[in-house]
Short mmCIF file of C-alpha atoms (C1' of nucleotides) in Angstrom, two decimals:
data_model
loop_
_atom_site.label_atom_id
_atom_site.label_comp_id
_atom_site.label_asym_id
_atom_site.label_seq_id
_atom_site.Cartn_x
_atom_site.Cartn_y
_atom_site.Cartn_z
CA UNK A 1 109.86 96.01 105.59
CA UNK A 2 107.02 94.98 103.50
CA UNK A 3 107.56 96.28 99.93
CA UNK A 4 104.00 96.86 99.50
CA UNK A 5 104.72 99.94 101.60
CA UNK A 6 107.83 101.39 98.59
CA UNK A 7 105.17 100.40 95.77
CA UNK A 8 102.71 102.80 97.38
CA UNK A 9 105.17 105.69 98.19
CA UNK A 10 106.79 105.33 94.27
CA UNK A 11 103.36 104.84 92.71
CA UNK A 12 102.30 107.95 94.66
CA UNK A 13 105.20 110.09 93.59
CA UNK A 14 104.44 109.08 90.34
CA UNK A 15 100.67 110.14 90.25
CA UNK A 16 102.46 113.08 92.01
CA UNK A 17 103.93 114.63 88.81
CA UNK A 18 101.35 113.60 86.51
CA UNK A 19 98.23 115.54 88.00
CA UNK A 20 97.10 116.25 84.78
CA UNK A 21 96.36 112.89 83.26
CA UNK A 22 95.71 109.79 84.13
CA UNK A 23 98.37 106.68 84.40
CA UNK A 24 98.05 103.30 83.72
CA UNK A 25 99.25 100.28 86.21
CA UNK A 26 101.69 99.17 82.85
CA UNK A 27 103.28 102.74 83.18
CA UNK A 28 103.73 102.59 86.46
CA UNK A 29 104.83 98.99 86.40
CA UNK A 30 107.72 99.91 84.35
CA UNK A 31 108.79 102.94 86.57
CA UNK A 32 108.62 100.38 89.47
CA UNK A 33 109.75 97.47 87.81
CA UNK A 34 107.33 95.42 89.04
CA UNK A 35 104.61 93.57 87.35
CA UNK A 36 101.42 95.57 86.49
CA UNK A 37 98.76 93.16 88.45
CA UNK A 38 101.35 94.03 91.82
CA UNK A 39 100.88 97.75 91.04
CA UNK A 40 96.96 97.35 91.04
CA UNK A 41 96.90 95.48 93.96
CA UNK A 42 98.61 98.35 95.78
CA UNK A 43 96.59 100.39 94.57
CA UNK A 44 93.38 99.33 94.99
CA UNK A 45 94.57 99.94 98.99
CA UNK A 46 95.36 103.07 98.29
CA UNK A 47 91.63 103.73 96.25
CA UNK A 48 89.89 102.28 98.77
CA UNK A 49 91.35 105.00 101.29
CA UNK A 50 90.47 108.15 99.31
CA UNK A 51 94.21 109.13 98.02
CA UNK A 52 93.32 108.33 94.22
CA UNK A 53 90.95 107.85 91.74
CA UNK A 54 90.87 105.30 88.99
CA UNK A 55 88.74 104.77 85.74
CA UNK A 56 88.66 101.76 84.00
CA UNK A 57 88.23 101.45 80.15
CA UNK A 58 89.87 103.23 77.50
CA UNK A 59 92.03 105.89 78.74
CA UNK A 60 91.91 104.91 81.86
CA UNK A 61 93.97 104.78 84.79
CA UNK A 62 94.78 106.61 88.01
CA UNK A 63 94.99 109.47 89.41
CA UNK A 64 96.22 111.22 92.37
CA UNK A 65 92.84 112.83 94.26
CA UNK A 66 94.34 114.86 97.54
CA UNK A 67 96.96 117.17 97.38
CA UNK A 68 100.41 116.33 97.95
CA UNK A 69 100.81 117.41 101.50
CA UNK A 70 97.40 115.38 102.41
CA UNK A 71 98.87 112.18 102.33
CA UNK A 72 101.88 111.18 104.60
CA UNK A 73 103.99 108.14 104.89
CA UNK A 74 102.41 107.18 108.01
CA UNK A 75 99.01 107.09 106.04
CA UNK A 76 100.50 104.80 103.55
CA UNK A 77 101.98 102.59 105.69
CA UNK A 78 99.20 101.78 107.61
CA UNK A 79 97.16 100.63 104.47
CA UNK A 80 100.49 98.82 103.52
CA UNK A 81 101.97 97.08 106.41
CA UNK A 82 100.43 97.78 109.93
CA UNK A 83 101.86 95.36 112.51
CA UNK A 84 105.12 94.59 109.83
CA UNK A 85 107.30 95.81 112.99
CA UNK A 86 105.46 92.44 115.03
CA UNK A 87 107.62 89.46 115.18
CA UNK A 88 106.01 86.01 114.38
CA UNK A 89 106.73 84.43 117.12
CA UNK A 90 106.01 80.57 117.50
CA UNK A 91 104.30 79.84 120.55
CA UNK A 92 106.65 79.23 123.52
CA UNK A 93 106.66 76.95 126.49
CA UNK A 94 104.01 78.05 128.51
CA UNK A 95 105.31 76.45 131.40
CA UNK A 96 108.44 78.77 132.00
CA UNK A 97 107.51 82.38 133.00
CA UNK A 98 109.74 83.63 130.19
CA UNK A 99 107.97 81.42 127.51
CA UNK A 100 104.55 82.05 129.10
CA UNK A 101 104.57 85.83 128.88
CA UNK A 102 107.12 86.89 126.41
CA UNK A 103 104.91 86.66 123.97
CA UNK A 104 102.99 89.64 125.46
CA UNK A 105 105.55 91.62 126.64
CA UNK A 106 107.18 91.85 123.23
CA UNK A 107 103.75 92.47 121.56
CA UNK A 108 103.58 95.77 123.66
CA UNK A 109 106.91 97.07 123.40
CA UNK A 110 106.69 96.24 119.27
CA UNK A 111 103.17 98.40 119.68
CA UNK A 112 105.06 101.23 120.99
CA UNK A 113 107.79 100.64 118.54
CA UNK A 114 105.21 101.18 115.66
CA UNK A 115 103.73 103.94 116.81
CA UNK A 116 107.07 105.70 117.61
CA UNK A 117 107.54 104.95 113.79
CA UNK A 118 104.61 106.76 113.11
CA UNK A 119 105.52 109.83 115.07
CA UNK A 120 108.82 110.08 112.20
CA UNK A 121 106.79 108.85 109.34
CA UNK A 122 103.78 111.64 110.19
CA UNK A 123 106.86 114.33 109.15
CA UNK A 124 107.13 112.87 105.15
CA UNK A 125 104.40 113.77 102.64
CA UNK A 126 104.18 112.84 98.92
CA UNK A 127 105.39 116.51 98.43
CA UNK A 128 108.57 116.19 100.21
CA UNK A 129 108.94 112.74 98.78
CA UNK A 130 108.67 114.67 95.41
CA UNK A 131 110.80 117.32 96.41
CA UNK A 132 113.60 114.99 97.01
CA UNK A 133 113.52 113.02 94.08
CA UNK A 134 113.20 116.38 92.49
CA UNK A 135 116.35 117.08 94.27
CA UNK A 136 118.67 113.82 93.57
CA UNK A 137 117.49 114.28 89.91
CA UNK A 138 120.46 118.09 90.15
CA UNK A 139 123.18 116.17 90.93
CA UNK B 1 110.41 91.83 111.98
CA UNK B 2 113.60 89.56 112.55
CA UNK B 3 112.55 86.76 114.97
CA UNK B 4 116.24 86.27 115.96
CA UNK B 5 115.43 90.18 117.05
CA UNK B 6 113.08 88.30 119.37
CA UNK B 7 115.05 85.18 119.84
CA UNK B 8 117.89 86.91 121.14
CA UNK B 9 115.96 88.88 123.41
CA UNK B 10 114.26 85.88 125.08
CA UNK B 11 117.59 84.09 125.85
CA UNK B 12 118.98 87.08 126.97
CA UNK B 13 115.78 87.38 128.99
CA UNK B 14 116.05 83.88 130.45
CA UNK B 15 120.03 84.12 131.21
CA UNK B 16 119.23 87.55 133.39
CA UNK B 17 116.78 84.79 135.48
CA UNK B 18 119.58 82.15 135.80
CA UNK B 19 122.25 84.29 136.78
CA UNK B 20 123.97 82.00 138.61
CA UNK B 21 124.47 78.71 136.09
CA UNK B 22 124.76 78.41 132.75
CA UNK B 23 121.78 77.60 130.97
CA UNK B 24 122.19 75.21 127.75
CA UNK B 25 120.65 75.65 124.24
CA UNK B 26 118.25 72.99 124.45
CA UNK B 27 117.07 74.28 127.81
CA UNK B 28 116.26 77.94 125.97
CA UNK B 29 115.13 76.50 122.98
CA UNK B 30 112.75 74.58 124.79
CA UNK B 31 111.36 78.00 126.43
CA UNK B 32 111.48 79.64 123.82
CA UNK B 33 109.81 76.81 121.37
CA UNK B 34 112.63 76.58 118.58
CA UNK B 35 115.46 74.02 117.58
CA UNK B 36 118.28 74.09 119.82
CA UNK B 37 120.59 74.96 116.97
CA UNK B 38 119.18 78.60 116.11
CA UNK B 39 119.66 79.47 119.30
CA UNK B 40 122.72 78.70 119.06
CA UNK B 41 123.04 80.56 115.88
CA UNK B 42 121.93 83.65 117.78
CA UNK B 43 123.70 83.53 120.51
CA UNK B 44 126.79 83.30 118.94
CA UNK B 45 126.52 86.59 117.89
CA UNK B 46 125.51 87.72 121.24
CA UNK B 47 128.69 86.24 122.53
CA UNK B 48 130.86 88.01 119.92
CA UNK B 49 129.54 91.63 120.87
CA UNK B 50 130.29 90.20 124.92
CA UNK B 51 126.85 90.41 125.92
CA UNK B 52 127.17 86.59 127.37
CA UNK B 53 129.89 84.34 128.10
CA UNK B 54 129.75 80.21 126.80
CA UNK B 55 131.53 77.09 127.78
CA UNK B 56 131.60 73.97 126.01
CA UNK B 57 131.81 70.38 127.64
CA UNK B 58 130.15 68.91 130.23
CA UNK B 59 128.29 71.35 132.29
CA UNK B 60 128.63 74.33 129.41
CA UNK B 61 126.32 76.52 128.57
CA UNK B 62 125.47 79.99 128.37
CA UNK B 63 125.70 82.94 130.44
CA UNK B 64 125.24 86.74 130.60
CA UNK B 65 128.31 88.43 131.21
CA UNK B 66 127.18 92.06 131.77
CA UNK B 67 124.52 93.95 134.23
CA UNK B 68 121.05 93.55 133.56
CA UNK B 69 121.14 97.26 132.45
CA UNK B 70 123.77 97.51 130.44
CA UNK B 71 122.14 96.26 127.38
CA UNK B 72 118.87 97.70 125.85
CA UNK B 73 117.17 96.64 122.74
CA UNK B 74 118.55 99.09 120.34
CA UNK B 75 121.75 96.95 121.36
CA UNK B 76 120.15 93.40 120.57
CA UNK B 77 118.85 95.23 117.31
CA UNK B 78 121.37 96.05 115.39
CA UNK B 79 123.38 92.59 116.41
CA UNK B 80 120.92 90.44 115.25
CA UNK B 81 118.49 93.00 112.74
CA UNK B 82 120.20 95.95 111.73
CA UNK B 83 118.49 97.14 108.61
CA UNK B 84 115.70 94.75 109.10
CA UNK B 85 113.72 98.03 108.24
CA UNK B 86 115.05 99.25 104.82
CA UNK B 87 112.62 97.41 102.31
CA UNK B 88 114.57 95.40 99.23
CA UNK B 89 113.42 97.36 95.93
CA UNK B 90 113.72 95.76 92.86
CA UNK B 91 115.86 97.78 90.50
CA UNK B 92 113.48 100.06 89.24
CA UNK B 93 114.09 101.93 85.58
CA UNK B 94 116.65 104.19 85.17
CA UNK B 95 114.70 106.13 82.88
CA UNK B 96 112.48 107.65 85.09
CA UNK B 97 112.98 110.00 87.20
CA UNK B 98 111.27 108.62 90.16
CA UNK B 99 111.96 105.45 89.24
CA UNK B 100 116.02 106.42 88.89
CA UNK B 101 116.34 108.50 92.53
CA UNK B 102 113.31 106.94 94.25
CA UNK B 103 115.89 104.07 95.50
CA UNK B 104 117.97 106.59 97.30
CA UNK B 105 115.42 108.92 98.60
CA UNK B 106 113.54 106.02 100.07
CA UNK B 107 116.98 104.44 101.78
CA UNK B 108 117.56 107.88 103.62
CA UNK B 109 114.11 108.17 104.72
CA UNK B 110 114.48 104.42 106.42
CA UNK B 111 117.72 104.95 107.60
CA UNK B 112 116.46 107.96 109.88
CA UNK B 113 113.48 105.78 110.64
CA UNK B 114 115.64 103.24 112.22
CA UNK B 115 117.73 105.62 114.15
CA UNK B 116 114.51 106.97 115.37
CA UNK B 117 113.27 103.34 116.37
CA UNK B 118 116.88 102.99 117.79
CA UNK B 119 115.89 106.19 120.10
CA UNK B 120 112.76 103.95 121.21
CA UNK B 121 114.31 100.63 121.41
CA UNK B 122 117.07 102.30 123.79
CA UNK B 123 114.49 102.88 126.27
CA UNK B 124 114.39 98.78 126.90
CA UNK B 125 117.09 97.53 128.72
CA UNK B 126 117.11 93.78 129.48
CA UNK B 127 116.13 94.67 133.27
CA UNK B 128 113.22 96.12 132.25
CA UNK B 129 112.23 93.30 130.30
CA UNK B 130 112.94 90.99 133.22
CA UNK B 131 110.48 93.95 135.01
CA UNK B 132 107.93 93.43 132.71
CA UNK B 133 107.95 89.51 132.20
CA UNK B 134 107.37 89.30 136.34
CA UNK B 135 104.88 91.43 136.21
CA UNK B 136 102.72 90.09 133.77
CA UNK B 137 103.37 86.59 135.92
CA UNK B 138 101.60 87.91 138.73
CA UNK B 139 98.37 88.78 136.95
"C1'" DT C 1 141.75 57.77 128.70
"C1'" DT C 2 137.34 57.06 127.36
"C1'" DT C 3 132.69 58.45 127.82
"C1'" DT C 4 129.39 61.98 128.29
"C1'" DA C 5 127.51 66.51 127.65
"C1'" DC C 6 127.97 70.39 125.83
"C1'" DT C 7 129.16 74.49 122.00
"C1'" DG C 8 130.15 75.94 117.07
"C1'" DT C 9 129.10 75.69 112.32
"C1'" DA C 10 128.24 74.11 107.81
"C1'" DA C 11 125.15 71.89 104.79
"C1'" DC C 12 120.84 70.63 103.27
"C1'" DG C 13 115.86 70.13 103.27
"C1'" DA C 14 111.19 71.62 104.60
"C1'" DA C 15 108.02 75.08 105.28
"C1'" DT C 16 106.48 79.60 104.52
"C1'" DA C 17 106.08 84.02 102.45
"C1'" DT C 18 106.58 86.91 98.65
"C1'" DT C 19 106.21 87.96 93.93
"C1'" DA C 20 105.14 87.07 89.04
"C1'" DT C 21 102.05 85.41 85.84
"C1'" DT C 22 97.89 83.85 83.76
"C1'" DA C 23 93.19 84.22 83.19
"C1'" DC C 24 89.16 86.39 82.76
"C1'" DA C 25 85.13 89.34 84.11
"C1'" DG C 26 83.76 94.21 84.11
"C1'" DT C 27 83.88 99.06 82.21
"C1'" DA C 28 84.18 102.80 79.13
"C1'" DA C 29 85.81 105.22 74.88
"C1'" DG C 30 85.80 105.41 70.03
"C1'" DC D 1 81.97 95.60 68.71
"C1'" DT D 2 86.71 96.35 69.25
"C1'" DT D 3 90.28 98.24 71.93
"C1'" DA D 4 92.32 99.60 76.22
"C1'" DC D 5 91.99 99.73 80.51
"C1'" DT D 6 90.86 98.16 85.93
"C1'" DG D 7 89.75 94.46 89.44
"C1'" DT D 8 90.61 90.26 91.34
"C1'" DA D 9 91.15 85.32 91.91
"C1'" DA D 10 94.00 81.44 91.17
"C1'" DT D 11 98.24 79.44 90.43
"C1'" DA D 12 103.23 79.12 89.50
"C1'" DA D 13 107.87 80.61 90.43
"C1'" DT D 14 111.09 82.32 93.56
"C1'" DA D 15 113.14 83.80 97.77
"C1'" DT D 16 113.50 83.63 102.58
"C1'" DT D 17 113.20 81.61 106.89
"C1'" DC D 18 113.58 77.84 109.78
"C1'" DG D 19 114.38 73.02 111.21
"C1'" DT D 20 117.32 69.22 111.11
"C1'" DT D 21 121.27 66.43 110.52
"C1'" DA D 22 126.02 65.90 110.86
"C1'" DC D 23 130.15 66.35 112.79
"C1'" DA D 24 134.35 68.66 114.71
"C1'" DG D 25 135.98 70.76 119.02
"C1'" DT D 26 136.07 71.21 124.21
"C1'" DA D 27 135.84 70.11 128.90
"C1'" DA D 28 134.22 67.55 132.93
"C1'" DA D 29 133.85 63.34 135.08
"C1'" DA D 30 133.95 58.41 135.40
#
DNA sequence: TTTTACTGTAACGAATATTATTACAGTAAG
DNA sequence: CTTACTGTAATAATATTCGTTACAGTAAAA
């Protein structure tokens, strides 16, 4: 699984509990422990498709801009890693049936496989991500 | 996605159409457009869950050692990919508290999303895949 | 019994993909 | 006009995957 896809949730569920002020890629980098430019990269997805906000300049940052139960895992992982569930496969010997149409038949069932994903991804938001890591932080 | 997911799942695919001989490495790898040696590779570990049967020496080969629908994909899966899915975080601060429990709460949430793939992949046994390759062949 | 045709694996190298880092332009606050 | 940020491209470092070579082991067949 693409790590892009963990960046996004953690960043996320970072913005989550700051609401109040903005938080810069370094601060989030740390949290992560990841290198800043990584964590704008992500995130520049993730601005691009309406879940935050940032400002540049002085004071600047980002900023969570839905609520917490707008945004699900499936969301995110379809900015992050649609078709990470394909194999690469190198192209086969076209002139054996299996070779020839493998290649297809795999592509559908991984299609189905993805969207099956989805289906169990659709039932996490940010807020229940929070809640959780609200949750491990008890014990 | 693991290609020796898909690698496995082509030989396997192949053996169900040569049920009656045993088919060597460099015959699948040739269908399947890899060396002869991964295949190998993979298949060993298809022979040590009994899936297929070998013989070495003149002759040898490979051969599938069960009905065509008594394996499925969720099988082949978690032989040759089992948590293919859970993404590799870096260690992420302690500090934090999302960066501390996000680790965790993230492995859960994967885990259940490969059992629910596994619920998916089930659905696929090897015969249908043989189905579906022979289909696509008349088109 | 020696040759031939295979599997089984380890070891290493090549290719590819991922991630970190550097660099620098753009923006806004103070 | 300096400081503190984002945005993004380019490149370097690293990790992973895959191909290839090498060779031991096995069995059929000459």
């Amino acid at each position: 699984m693409n790590s892009d896809f963990t960046l996004a949730i953690h960043s996320l569920t970072l913005l989550a509990l700051q609401p109040d002020r903005m938080s810069t890629s370094e601060y989030i980098a740390e949290s992560a422990g990841v290198h800043p430019v990584r964590i704008r990269k992500v995130l520049s997805l993730l601005k691009k498709n309406g879940f935050i906000t940032s400002k540049e300049g002085t004071g600047g940052g980002f900023i969570f801009a839905l609520d917490l139960d707008q945004v699900n895992l499936w969301d995110i992982y379809q900015i992050t890693s649609e078709g990470a569930l394909q194999p690469k496969c190198t192209d086969s010997n076209g002139q054996c049936i299996v070779g020839a149409n493998m290649k297809s038949v795999l592509f559908s069932i991984f299609m189905g496989a993805e969207e099956h994903l989805g289906e169990y991804l659709k039932e996490y938001t940010i807020k229940e991500v929070v809640e959780l890591v609200k949750q491990k932080e008890t014990f």
